[in-house]
Amino acid sequence: MKIGILSSGGDCPGINATIRGVGKTAVSHFGMEVVGIRYGFQGLLNKDYTELDDRSLSGLLNLGGTILGTSREKPFRRVLDGSENEKPQIIVDNYHALGLDCLVCIGGNGTQKTAYKVSQLGLNVISIPKTIDNDVFGTDITFGFHSAVDIATEAIDRLHSTASAHNRVMVIELMGHKAGWITLYAGMAGGADVILLPELGCDIEKVNKTILNRAAKGKPYSIVAVGEGLELDGMQGNPTSRLSRQIEAGTGIETRETILGYVQRGGNPSAFDRNLATRLGGHATELIAKGQFGRMISLIDEQITSFPLEKVAGKLKLVQPDHDLIIQGKRMGISFGI
Ligand code: F6P
């Protein structure tokens, strides 16, 4: 069998470990041929690919980014001028021209949707969820998330000392798109005093009250962790500057902001993410060998499993208000801004 593998959407730590997991299992265990398709679906449209063998699949386990490159190419997007979209047919033609028996798509939510549509074209597809955001429906956790939380937690740790030295409020914005997973996990692990999640919204009066209460108890410094997708003043996204201004105006305490940005997406995967990527990649190859296609590999209750793409594509996994970390945080006096 010959399989093609691509990474699509924003990169995250662990993609190379997944390519290695799929590729080495395919080549060494099942005797398959593997080609790497460059820059996601863009590479499939341009027949831009490279053979992957035992040599090129080595040295990837701890490497950040993706050796194949990635892009946000969405081949099923409607053409702006209303003309017919020829990309789906080009994908079918190139899949056959490359002699593929299956296409492995490593990606986040957008990629799961695209992978499902490619499978509906009659092609064999297996997808593997990845994203620092942890918002892919149908899996308990995506690789990349654990690594990003580690980095974000270290950033919050470092803000504590400078916040207390200056008696300031430090607002730190974390990634996650519409989901607050990184903010919740890094906020709790880093001991943030206020954690603001896009899923919960925020009442600025309550945030300021928490900060003033801390000051009254002899703690005139606070850390506020905020998810980038938080809606503030009816505007969705980029909340940090407005939030900082409103905290400073409402509390009278000097407030500074940090936007962690792409630092939390780059670099080496954690040990947890390396193993998760390896397990997902191995299971993907096993399904291909069995001829089971049109599925997304996932981790549920510590077990590697898979779901039909139609059941997961187009759905988001968001933080629920009754998440036990939120309940526990509230019990310990952490404000969630509501
Ligand atoms: O999905 C991962 C992510 O890093 C989000 O957290 C963030 O909103 C987005 O990608 C940034 O996308 P881009 O790479 O297009 O700037």
JSON list of C-alpha atoms in Angstrom, two decimals, residues 54 76 79 278 299:
[
{"chain": "A", "resi": 54, "resn": "ASP", "atom": "CA", "xyz": [13.48, 5.07, 7.30]},
{"chain": "A", "resi": 76, "resn": "PHE", "atom": "CA", "xyz": [-13.66, 23.20, -0.56]},
{"chain": "A", "resi": 79, "resn": "VAL", "atom": "CA", "xyz": [-14.72, 30.48, -5.12]},
{"chain": "A", "resi": 278, "resn": "THR", "atom": "CA", "xyz": [3.18, 8.12, 18.57]},
{"chain": "A", "resi": 299, "resn": "LEU", "atom": "CA", "xyz": [-7.99, 9.32, 22.83]}
]
